[in-house]
Amino acid sequence: MLTERDACHLVLHELDHPEAFVVQSCSLSTHKDYWVVRANSADDVLRGNVAQCYVGVNAYLVDVRTGEIEIVGSNESVHSYLQDKYDLRKAAGRHYVLRAAFARSDKRAIIHLHKALECTLQRARELSEEDCDWLTGIRGHVRDAQELLRQKGIATSIELVDHAESVRPIDHRTRRWEELKNLLRH
Protein backbone atom coordinates (compact mmCIF):
# COMPACT_ATOMS: atom_id res chain seq x y z
CA MET A 1 0.00 0.00 0.00
CA LEU A 2 1.26 3.45 -0.91
CA THR A 3 1.91 5.79 1.98
CA GLU A 4 0.64 9.35 2.17
CA ARG A 5 4.12 10.58 1.34
CA ASP A 6 4.31 8.29 -1.72
CA ALA A 7 0.96 9.60 -2.97
CA CYS A 8 1.98 13.24 -2.57
CA HIS A 9 5.29 12.57 -4.32
CA LEU A 10 3.52 10.89 -7.26
CA VAL A 11 1.09 13.79 -7.69
CA LEU A 12 3.78 16.48 -7.53
CA HIS A 13 5.88 14.68 -10.13
CA GLU A 14 2.84 14.25 -12.37
CA LEU A 15 2.54 18.05 -12.70
CA ASP A 16 4.38 20.01 -15.41
CA HIS A 17 6.47 22.11 -13.01
CA PRO A 18 6.48 20.16 -9.73
CA GLU A 19 8.73 22.71 -8.03
CA ALA A 20 6.01 25.38 -8.40
CA PHE A 21 3.35 23.28 -6.64
CA VAL A 22 2.75 22.17 -3.06
CA VAL A 23 0.29 19.77 -1.48
CA GLN A 24 -2.60 21.42 0.33
CA SER A 25 -4.00 18.25 1.83
CA CYS A 26 -3.83 14.49 1.58
CA SER A 27 -6.25 12.02 3.15
CA LEU A 28 -7.54 8.52 2.61
CA SER A 29 -10.92 8.04 1.00
CA THR A 30 -13.71 6.56 3.11
CA HIS A 31 -13.10 3.09 1.65
CA LYS A 32 -9.33 3.54 2.12
CA ASP A 33 -8.70 2.72 -1.53
CA TYR A 34 -7.53 6.16 -2.73
CA TRP A 35 -5.38 8.94 -1.40
CA VAL A 36 -7.22 12.21 -2.05
CA VAL A 37 -4.51 14.76 -2.78
CA ARG A 38 -5.15 18.45 -3.28
CA ALA A 39 -2.29 20.53 -4.64
CA ASN A 40 -1.92 24.00 -6.07
CA SER A 41 0.68 26.68 -6.72
CA ALA A 42 3.09 27.47 -3.91
CA ASP A 43 2.14 31.14 -4.26
CA ASP A 44 -1.50 30.32 -3.59
CA VAL A 45 -1.08 27.71 -0.85
CA LEU A 46 1.85 29.19 1.09
CA ARG A 47 1.47 32.91 0.47
CA GLY A 48 -2.28 33.25 -0.06
CA ASN A 49 -1.88 34.83 -3.50
CA VAL A 50 -5.17 33.63 -5.01
CA ALA A 51 -4.27 35.26 -8.33
CA GLN A 52 -1.79 32.39 -8.72
CA CYS A 53 -4.36 29.68 -7.96
CA TYR A 54 -4.71 27.04 -10.67
CA VAL A 55 -8.29 26.03 -11.44
CA GLY A 56 -9.82 23.00 -13.10
CA VAL A 57 -8.77 20.29 -10.65
CA ASN A 58 -10.60 19.53 -7.42
CA ALA A 59 -8.33 16.66 -6.39
CA TYR A 60 -6.00 13.93 -7.55
CA LEU A 61 -6.98 10.39 -6.60
CA VAL A 62 -4.06 8.03 -6.13
CA ASP A 63 -4.90 4.32 -6.05
CA VAL A 64 -3.30 2.98 -2.85
CA ARG A 65 -2.35 -0.31 -4.56
CA THR A 66 -1.22 0.71 -8.03
CA GLY A 67 -0.27 4.38 -7.72
CA GLU A 68 -2.49 5.19 -10.70
CA ILE A 69 -3.65 8.81 -10.63
CA GLU A 70 -7.10 10.03 -11.62
CA ILE A 71 -8.13 13.66 -11.74
CA VAL A 72 -11.42 14.90 -10.31
CA GLY A 73 -12.43 18.11 -12.07
CA SER A 74 -13.28 21.24 -10.17
CA ASN A 75 -16.93 20.91 -11.22
CA GLU A 76 -17.34 17.57 -9.41
CA SER A 77 -17.11 16.46 -5.81
CA VAL A 78 -14.69 13.72 -4.82
CA HIS A 79 -17.51 11.92 -3.03
CA SER A 80 -19.73 11.83 -6.17
CA TYR A 81 -16.83 10.79 -8.39
CA LEU A 82 -15.91 7.90 -6.10
CA GLN A 83 -19.55 6.88 -5.63
CA ASP A 84 -19.91 6.61 -9.42
CA LYS A 85 -16.83 4.34 -9.50
CA TYR A 86 -18.20 2.15 -6.70
CA ASP A 87 -21.62 1.94 -8.40
CA LEU A 88 -19.99 0.85 -11.68
CA ARG A 89 -17.99 -1.78 -9.85
CA LYS A 90 -21.15 -3.05 -8.12
CA ALA A 91 -22.98 -3.19 -11.46
CA ALA A 92 -20.30 -5.57 -12.80
CA GLY A 93 -21.14 -4.92 -16.44
CA ARG A 94 -24.87 -4.66 -15.91
CA HIS A 95 -26.91 -1.46 -16.38
CA TYR A 96 -28.85 0.69 -13.94
CA VAL A 97 -32.37 1.32 -15.20
CA LEU A 98 -35.35 3.25 -13.91
CA ARG A 99 -38.81 1.73 -14.17
CA ALA A 100 -42.29 2.03 -12.69
CA ALA A 101 -42.78 0.83 -9.12
CA PHE A 102 -46.50 0.36 -9.64
CA ALA A 103 -48.51 -2.27 -11.48
CA ARG A 104 -50.21 -1.91 -14.83
CA SER A 105 -53.45 -2.60 -12.96
CA ASP A 106 -53.01 0.54 -10.82
CA LYS A 107 -55.29 2.84 -12.79
CA ARG A 108 -54.80 5.80 -10.43
CA ALA A 109 -51.00 5.65 -10.83
CA ILE A 110 -51.33 5.41 -14.62
CA ILE A 111 -53.67 8.39 -14.81
CA HIS A 112 -51.35 10.35 -12.52
CA LEU A 113 -48.39 9.46 -14.76
CA HIS A 114 -50.40 10.47 -17.84
CA LYS A 115 -51.17 13.88 -16.31
CA ALA A 116 -47.69 14.51 -14.90
CA LEU A 117 -45.91 13.65 -18.16
CA GLU A 118 -48.63 15.21 -20.31
CA CYS A 119 -48.49 12.09 -22.47
CA THR A 120 -51.15 9.85 -23.96
CA LEU A 121 -52.86 7.27 -21.78
CA GLN A 122 -51.43 4.62 -24.09
CA ARG A 123 -47.90 5.87 -23.36
CA ALA A 124 -48.59 5.89 -19.60
CA ARG A 125 -49.83 2.28 -19.87
CA GLU A 126 -46.70 1.30 -21.82
CA LEU A 127 -44.51 2.82 -19.11
CA SER A 128 -46.34 0.77 -16.48
CA GLU A 129 -45.52 -2.56 -18.12
CA GLU A 130 -43.65 -4.90 -15.76
CA ASP A 131 -40.32 -4.92 -17.58
CA CYS A 132 -40.52 -1.51 -19.25
CA ASP A 133 -37.22 0.21 -18.56
CA TRP A 134 -37.59 3.97 -18.76
CA LEU A 135 -34.05 5.33 -18.55
CA THR A 136 -30.48 4.13 -18.06
CA GLY A 137 -27.21 5.72 -17.00
CA ILE A 138 -24.85 5.83 -14.08
CA ARG A 139 -26.65 5.21 -10.82
CA GLY A 140 -26.25 8.80 -9.61
CA HIS A 141 -28.01 10.22 -12.68
CA VAL A 142 -30.74 7.59 -12.53
CA ARG A 143 -31.20 8.39 -8.83
CA ASP A 144 -31.52 12.12 -9.68
CA ALA A 145 -34.26 11.29 -12.21
CA GLN A 146 -35.98 9.09 -9.63
CA GLU A 147 -36.00 11.99 -7.17
CA LEU A 148 -37.58 14.36 -9.72
CA LEU A 149 -40.29 11.78 -10.36
CA ARG A 150 -40.81 11.20 -6.62
CA GLN A 151 -41.37 14.94 -6.21
CA LYS A 152 -44.18 14.63 -8.76
CA GLY A 153 -45.68 11.67 -6.88
CA ILE A 154 -44.52 9.01 -9.34
CA ALA A 155 -43.21 5.80 -7.77
CA THR A 156 -40.18 4.27 -9.50
CA SER A 157 -37.47 1.75 -8.75
CA ILE A 158 -33.86 1.40 -9.83
CA GLU A 159 -32.86 -2.05 -11.04
CA LEU A 160 -29.75 -3.67 -12.46
CA VAL A 161 -30.31 -5.42 -15.79
CA ASP A 162 -28.06 -7.29 -18.19
CA HIS A 163 -29.16 -5.48 -21.36
CA ALA A 164 -30.28 -1.89 -21.84
CA GLU A 165 -29.62 -1.28 -25.53
CA SER A 166 -33.11 0.05 -26.28
CA VAL A 167 -33.39 2.16 -23.11
CA ARG A 168 -32.92 5.91 -23.32
CA PRO A 169 -29.66 7.02 -21.73
CA ILE A 170 -29.46 9.99 -19.39
CA ASP A 171 -26.53 11.96 -18.07
CA HIS A 172 -25.84 14.96 -15.86
CA ARG A 173 -27.83 17.21 -18.20
CA THR A 174 -31.12 15.51 -17.26
CA ARG A 175 -31.59 17.27 -13.94
CA ARG A 176 -34.62 19.37 -14.73
CA TRP A 177 -38.22 18.24 -14.80
CA GLU A 178 -38.95 19.52 -18.32
CA GLU A 179 -36.02 17.59 -19.81
CA LEU A 180 -36.97 14.42 -17.97
CA LYS A 181 -40.65 14.76 -18.88
CA ASN A 182 -39.78 15.17 -22.57
CA LEU A 183 -37.60 12.05 -22.51
CA LEU A 184 -40.32 9.92 -20.98
CA ARG A 185 -43.37 11.09 -22.87
CA HIS A 186 -42.25 9.84 -26.31
PDB file of C-alpha atoms in Angstrom:
ATOM      1  CA  MET A   1       0.000   0.000   0.000  1.00  0.00           C
ATOM      2  CA  LEU A   2       1.256   3.452  -0.907  1.00  0.00           C
ATOM      3  CA  THR A   3       1.911   5.794   1.977  1.00  0.00           C
ATOM      4  CA  GLU A   4       0.635   9.346   2.174  1.00  0.00           C
ATOM      5  CA  ARG A   5       4.119  10.580   1.340  1.00  0.00           C
ATOM      6  CA  ASP A   6       4.307   8.287  -1.719  1.00  0.00           C
ATOM      7  CA  ALA A   7       0.958   9.598  -2.970  1.00  0.00           C
ATOM      8  CA  CYS A   8       1.976  13.243  -2.567  1.00  0.00           C
ATOM      9  CA  HIS A   9       5.288  12.567  -4.318  1.00  0.00           C
ATOM     10  CA  LEU A  10       3.522  10.891  -7.259  1.00  0.00           C
ATOM     11  CA  VAL A  11       1.087  13.791  -7.690  1.00  0.00           C
ATOM     12  CA  LEU A  12       3.781  16.477  -7.530  1.00  0.00           C
ATOM     13  CA  HIS A  13       5.877  14.676 -10.126  1.00  0.00           C
ATOM     14  CA  GLU A  14       2.836  14.251 -12.375  1.00  0.00           C
ATOM     15  CA  LEU A  15       2.540  18.050 -12.697  1.00  0.00           C
ATOM     16  CA  ASP A  16       4.379  20.007 -15.406  1.00  0.00           C
ATOM     17  CA  HIS A  17       6.471  22.112 -13.007  1.00  0.00           C
ATOM     18  CA  PRO A  18       6.485  20.163  -9.727  1.00  0.00           C
ATOM     19  CA  GLU A  19       8.734  22.713  -8.026  1.00  0.00           C
ATOM     20  CA  ALA A  20       6.009  25.377  -8.404  1.00  0.00           C
ATOM     21  CA  PHE A  21       3.353  23.276  -6.636  1.00  0.00           C
ATOM     22  CA  VAL A  22       2.751  22.170  -3.061  1.00  0.00           C
ATOM     23  CA  VAL A  23       0.288  19.769  -1.482  1.00  0.00           C
ATOM     24  CA  GLN A  24      -2.602  21.425   0.335  1.00  0.00           C
ATOM     25  CA  SER A  25      -4.004  18.251   1.832  1.00  0.00           C
ATOM     26  CA  CYS A  26      -3.834  14.486   1.584  1.00  0.00           C
ATOM     27  CA  SER A  27      -6.246  12.024   3.152  1.00  0.00           C
ATOM     28  CA  LEU A  28      -7.542   8.518   2.607  1.00  0.00           C
ATOM     29  CA  SER A  29     -10.924   8.036   0.997  1.00  0.00           C
ATOM     30  CA  THR A  30     -13.712   6.559   3.106  1.00  0.00           C
ATOM     31  CA  HIS A  31     -13.098   3.085   1.655  1.00  0.00           C
ATOM     32  CA  LYS A  32      -9.334   3.543   2.118  1.00  0.00           C
ATOM     33  CA  ASP A  33      -8.696   2.720  -1.532  1.00  0.00           C
ATOM     34  CA  TYR A  34      -7.533   6.158  -2.731  1.00  0.00           C
ATOM     35  CA  TRP A  35      -5.381   8.942  -1.398  1.00  0.00           C
ATOM     36  CA  VAL A  36      -7.225  12.206  -2.054  1.00  0.00           C
ATOM     37  CA  VAL A  37      -4.513  14.762  -2.775  1.00  0.00           C
ATOM     38  CA  ARG A  38      -5.153  18.452  -3.285  1.00  0.00           C
ATOM     39  CA  ALA A  39      -2.292  20.534  -4.639  1.00  0.00           C
ATOM     40  CA  ASN A  40      -1.919  24.004  -6.072  1.00  0.00           C
ATOM     41  CA  SER A  41       0.685  26.676  -6.720  1.00  0.00           C
ATOM     42  CA  ALA A  42       3.094  27.469  -3.906  1.00  0.00           C
ATOM     43  CA  ASP A  43       2.144  31.140  -4.256  1.00  0.00           C
ATOM     44  CA  ASP A  44      -1.497  30.321  -3.593  1.00  0.00           C
ATOM     45  CA  VAL A  45      -1.085  27.714  -0.845  1.00  0.00           C
ATOM     46  CA  LEU A  46       1.852  29.185   1.093  1.00  0.00           C
ATOM     47  CA  ARG A  47       1.474  32.911   0.469  1.00  0.00           C
ATOM     48  CA  GLY A  48      -2.277  33.245  -0.061  1.00  0.00           C
ATOM     49  CA  ASN A  49      -1.876  34.826  -3.499  1.00  0.00           C
ATOM     50  CA  VAL A  50      -5.175  33.634  -5.007  1.00  0.00           C
ATOM     51  CA  ALA A  51      -4.274  35.261  -8.327  1.00  0.00           C
ATOM     52  CA  GLN A  52      -1.794  32.387  -8.724  1.00  0.00           C
ATOM     53  CA  CYS A  53      -4.363  29.678  -7.957  1.00  0.00           C
ATOM     54  CA  TYR A  54      -4.709  27.039 -10.674  1.00  0.00           C
ATOM     55  CA  VAL A  55      -8.290  26.034 -11.438  1.00  0.00           C
ATOM     56  CA  GLY A  56      -9.817  23.005 -13.099  1.00  0.00           C
ATOM     57  CA  VAL A  57      -8.774  20.288 -10.654  1.00  0.00           C
ATOM     58  CA  ASN A  58     -10.602  19.531  -7.421  1.00  0.00           C
ATOM     59  CA  ALA A  59      -8.335  16.659  -6.392  1.00  0.00           C
ATOM     60  CA  TYR A  60      -5.998  13.926  -7.548  1.00  0.00           C
ATOM     61  CA  LEU A  61      -6.981  10.392  -6.596  1.00  0.00           C
ATOM     62  CA  VAL A  62      -4.059   8.032  -6.128  1.00  0.00           C
ATOM     63  CA  ASP A  63      -4.901   4.325  -6.046  1.00  0.00           C
ATOM     64  CA  VAL A  64      -3.297   2.980  -2.851  1.00  0.00           C
ATOM     65  CA  ARG A  65      -2.351  -0.308  -4.557  1.00  0.00           C
ATOM     66  CA  THR A  66      -1.216   0.710  -8.034  1.00  0.00           C
ATOM     67  CA  GLY A  67      -0.269   4.376  -7.723  1.00  0.00           C
ATOM     68  CA  GLU A  68      -2.489   5.188 -10.701  1.00  0.00           C
ATOM     69  CA  ILE A  69      -3.648   8.813 -10.628  1.00  0.00           C
ATOM     70  CA  GLU A  70      -7.104  10.026 -11.618  1.00  0.00           C
ATOM     71  CA  ILE A  71      -8.133  13.664 -11.744  1.00  0.00           C
ATOM     72  CA  VAL A  72     -11.424  14.898 -10.307  1.00  0.00           C
ATOM     73  CA  GLY A  73     -12.426  18.107 -12.075  1.00  0.00           C
ATOM     74  CA  SER A  74     -13.283  21.237 -10.172  1.00  0.00           C
ATOM     75  CA  ASN A  75     -16.927  20.913 -11.224  1.00  0.00           C
ATOM     76  CA  GLU A  76     -17.340  17.570  -9.409  1.00  0.00           C
ATOM     77  CA  SER A  77     -17.110  16.457  -5.815  1.00  0.00           C
ATOM     78  CA  VAL A  78     -14.686  13.722  -4.819  1.00  0.00           C
ATOM     79  CA  HIS A  79     -17.512  11.920  -3.031  1.00  0.00           C
ATOM     80  CA  SER A  80     -19.727  11.835  -6.174  1.00  0.00           C
ATOM     81  CA  TYR A  81     -16.828  10.786  -8.391  1.00  0.00           C
ATOM     82  CA  LEU A  82     -15.911   7.897  -6.100  1.00  0.00           C
ATOM     83  CA  GLN A  83     -19.554   6.875  -5.630  1.00  0.00           C
ATOM     84  CA  ASP A  84     -19.914   6.612  -9.417  1.00  0.00           C
ATOM     85  CA  LYS A  85     -16.833   4.345  -9.500  1.00  0.00           C
ATOM     86  CA  TYR A  86     -18.204   2.148  -6.704  1.00  0.00           C
ATOM     87  CA  ASP A  87     -21.618   1.943  -8.405  1.00  0.00           C
ATOM     88  CA  LEU A  88     -19.986   0.853 -11.684  1.00  0.00           C
ATOM     89  CA  ARG A  89     -17.993  -1.783  -9.845  1.00  0.00           C
ATOM     90  CA  LYS A  90     -21.146  -3.053  -8.122  1.00  0.00           C
ATOM     91  CA  ALA A  91     -22.984  -3.192 -11.460  1.00  0.00           C
ATOM     92  CA  ALA A  92     -20.298  -5.572 -12.799  1.00  0.00           C
ATOM     93  CA  GLY A  93     -21.138  -4.915 -16.443  1.00  0.00           C
ATOM     94  CA  ARG A  94     -24.875  -4.658 -15.908  1.00  0.00           C
ATOM     95  CA  HIS A  95     -26.909  -1.458 -16.379  1.00  0.00           C
ATOM     96  CA  TYR A  96     -28.851   0.688 -13.938  1.00  0.00           C
ATOM     97  CA  VAL A  97     -32.374   1.322 -15.204  1.00  0.00           C
ATOM     98  CA  LEU A  98     -35.351   3.247 -13.907  1.00  0.00           C
ATOM     99  CA  ARG A  99     -38.806   1.725 -14.166  1.00  0.00           C
ATOM    100  CA  ALA A 100     -42.285   2.034 -12.685  1.00  0.00           C
ATOM    101  CA  ALA A 101     -42.782   0.833  -9.125  1.00  0.00           C
ATOM    102  CA  PHE A 102     -46.502   0.363  -9.639  1.00  0.00           C
ATOM    103  CA  ALA A 103     -48.507  -2.272 -11.478  1.00  0.00           C
ATOM    104  CA  ARG A 104     -50.214  -1.914 -14.825  1.00  0.00           C
ATOM    105  CA  SER A 105     -53.455  -2.602 -12.957  1.00  0.00           C
ATOM    106  CA  ASP A 106     -53.009   0.543 -10.817  1.00  0.00           C
ATOM    107  CA  LYS A 107     -55.292   2.844 -12.790  1.00  0.00           C
ATOM    108  CA  ARG A 108     -54.804   5.801 -10.426  1.00  0.00           C
ATOM    109  CA  ALA A 109     -51.004   5.652 -10.825  1.00  0.00           C
ATOM    110  CA  ILE A 110     -51.327   5.413 -14.615  1.00  0.00           C
ATOM    111  CA  ILE A 111     -53.671   8.391 -14.808  1.00  0.00           C
ATOM    112  CA  HIS A 112     -51.347  10.350 -12.523  1.00  0.00           C
ATOM    113  CA  LEU A 113     -48.387   9.463 -14.755  1.00  0.00           C
ATOM    114  CA  HIS A 114     -50.402  10.474 -17.838  1.00  0.00           C
ATOM    115  CA  LYS A 115     -51.171  13.881 -16.306  1.00  0.00           C
ATOM    116  CA  ALA A 116     -47.685  14.507 -14.905  1.00  0.00           C
ATOM    117  CA  LEU A 117     -45.905  13.649 -18.156  1.00  0.00           C
ATOM    118  CA  GLU A 118     -48.629  15.207 -20.315  1.00  0.00           C
ATOM    119  CA  CYS A 119     -48.494  12.089 -22.471  1.00  0.00           C
ATOM    120  CA  THR A 120     -51.154   9.851 -23.958  1.00  0.00           C
ATOM    121  CA  LEU A 121     -52.859   7.269 -21.777  1.00  0.00           C
ATOM    122  CA  GLN A 122     -51.426   4.624 -24.091  1.00  0.00           C
ATOM    123  CA  ARG A 123     -47.896   5.870 -23.356  1.00  0.00           C
ATOM    124  CA  ALA A 124     -48.593   5.888 -19.600  1.00  0.00           C
ATOM    125  CA  ARG A 125     -49.825   2.283 -19.871  1.00  0.00           C
ATOM    126  CA  GLU A 126     -46.697   1.296 -21.822  1.00  0.00           C
ATOM    127  CA  LEU A 127     -44.511   2.817 -19.112  1.00  0.00           C
ATOM    128  CA  SER A 128     -46.342   0.774 -16.479  1.00  0.00           C
ATOM    129  CA  GLU A 129     -45.521  -2.565 -18.123  1.00  0.00           C
ATOM    130  CA  GLU A 130     -43.654  -4.897 -15.761  1.00  0.00           C
ATOM    131  CA  ASP A 131     -40.322  -4.923 -17.584  1.00  0.00           C
ATOM    132  CA  CYS A 132     -40.517  -1.514 -19.251  1.00  0.00           C
ATOM    133  CA  ASP A 133     -37.222   0.208 -18.558  1.00  0.00           C
ATOM    134  CA  TRP A 134     -37.587   3.971 -18.762  1.00  0.00           C
ATOM    135  CA  LEU A 135     -34.046   5.325 -18.546  1.00  0.00           C
ATOM    136  CA  THR A 136     -30.484   4.130 -18.060  1.00  0.00           C
ATOM    137  CA  GLY A 137     -27.213   5.722 -17.000  1.00  0.00           C
ATOM    138  CA  ILE A 138     -24.851   5.825 -14.081  1.00  0.00           C
ATOM    139  CA  ARG A 139     -26.646   5.206 -10.819  1.00  0.00           C
ATOM    140  CA  GLY A 140     -26.253   8.799  -9.609  1.00  0.00           C
ATOM    141  CA  HIS A 141     -28.008  10.215 -12.679  1.00  0.00           C
ATOM    142  CA  VAL A 142     -30.739   7.592 -12.533  1.00  0.00           C
ATOM    143  CA  ARG A 143     -31.196   8.387  -8.832  1.00  0.00           C
ATOM    144  CA  ASP A 144     -31.522  12.120  -9.677  1.00  0.00           C
ATOM    145  CA  ALA A 145     -34.263  11.294 -12.205  1.00  0.00           C
ATOM    146  CA  GLN A 146     -35.979   9.092  -9.632  1.00  0.00           C
ATOM    147  CA  GLU A 147     -35.998  11.988  -7.172  1.00  0.00           C
ATOM    148  CA  LEU A 148     -37.576  14.359  -9.720  1.00  0.00           C
ATOM    149  CA  LEU A 149     -40.293  11.781 -10.361  1.00  0.00           C
ATOM    150  CA  ARG A 150     -40.806  11.200  -6.615  1.00  0.00           C
ATOM    151  CA  GLN A 151     -41.375  14.939  -6.207  1.00  0.00           C
ATOM    152  CA  LYS A 152     -44.177  14.627  -8.760  1.00  0.00           C
ATOM    153  CA  GLY A 153     -45.685  11.666  -6.877  1.00  0.00           C
ATOM    154  CA  ILE A 154     -44.516   9.008  -9.335  1.00  0.00           C
ATOM    155  CA  ALA A 155     -43.209   5.803  -7.767  1.00  0.00           C
ATOM    156  CA  THR A 156     -40.181   4.267  -9.503  1.00  0.00           C
ATOM    157  CA  SER A 157     -37.468   1.753  -8.753  1.00  0.00           C
ATOM    158  CA  ILE A 158     -33.861   1.397  -9.831  1.00  0.00           C
ATOM    159  CA  GLU A 159     -32.859  -2.053 -11.037  1.00  0.00           C
ATOM    160  CA  LEU A 160     -29.745  -3.672 -12.457  1.00  0.00           C
ATOM    161  CA  VAL A 161     -30.309  -5.417 -15.794  1.00  0.00           C
ATOM    162  CA  ASP A 162     -28.061  -7.290 -18.188  1.00  0.00           C
ATOM    163  CA  HIS A 163     -29.156  -5.479 -21.357  1.00  0.00           C
ATOM    164  CA  ALA A 164     -30.282  -1.891 -21.838  1.00  0.00           C
ATOM    165  CA  GLU A 165     -29.623  -1.278 -25.531  1.00  0.00           C
ATOM    166  CA  SER A 166     -33.114   0.054 -26.283  1.00  0.00           C
ATOM    167  CA  VAL A 167     -33.386   2.155 -23.105  1.00  0.00           C
ATOM    168  CA  ARG A 168     -32.919   5.912 -23.323  1.00  0.00           C
ATOM    169  CA  PRO A 169     -29.655   7.019 -21.733  1.00  0.00           C
ATOM    170  CA  ILE A 170     -29.459   9.990 -19.390  1.00  0.00           C
ATOM    171  CA  ASP A 171     -26.532  11.963 -18.069  1.00  0.00           C
ATOM    172  CA  HIS A 172     -25.838  14.962 -15.861  1.00  0.00           C
ATOM    173  CA  ARG A 173     -27.828  17.209 -18.198  1.00  0.00           C
ATOM    174  CA  THR A 174     -31.122  15.507 -17.256  1.00  0.00           C
ATOM    175  CA  ARG A 175     -31.587  17.269 -13.939  1.00  0.00           C
ATOM    176  CA  ARG A 176     -34.615  19.375 -14.732  1.00  0.00           C
ATOM    177  CA  TRP A 177     -38.217  18.235 -14.796  1.00  0.00           C
ATOM    178  CA  GLU A 178     -38.954  19.518 -18.322  1.00  0.00           C
ATOM    179  CA  GLU A 179     -36.022  17.586 -19.813  1.00  0.00           C
ATOM    180  CA  LEU A 180     -36.968  14.419 -17.971  1.00  0.00           C
ATOM    181  CA  LYS A 181     -40.646  14.762 -18.876  1.00  0.00           C
ATOM    182  CA  ASN A 182     -39.782  15.174 -22.568  1.00  0.00           C
ATOM    183  CA  LEU A 183     -37.604  12.049 -22.513  1.00  0.00           C
ATOM    184  CA  LEU A 184     -40.321   9.917 -20.980  1.00  0.00           C
ATOM    185  CA  ARG A 185     -43.373  11.094 -22.865  1.00  0.00           C
ATOM    186  CA  HIS A 186     -42.248   9.842 -26.305  1.00  0.00           C
TER     187      HIS A 186
END
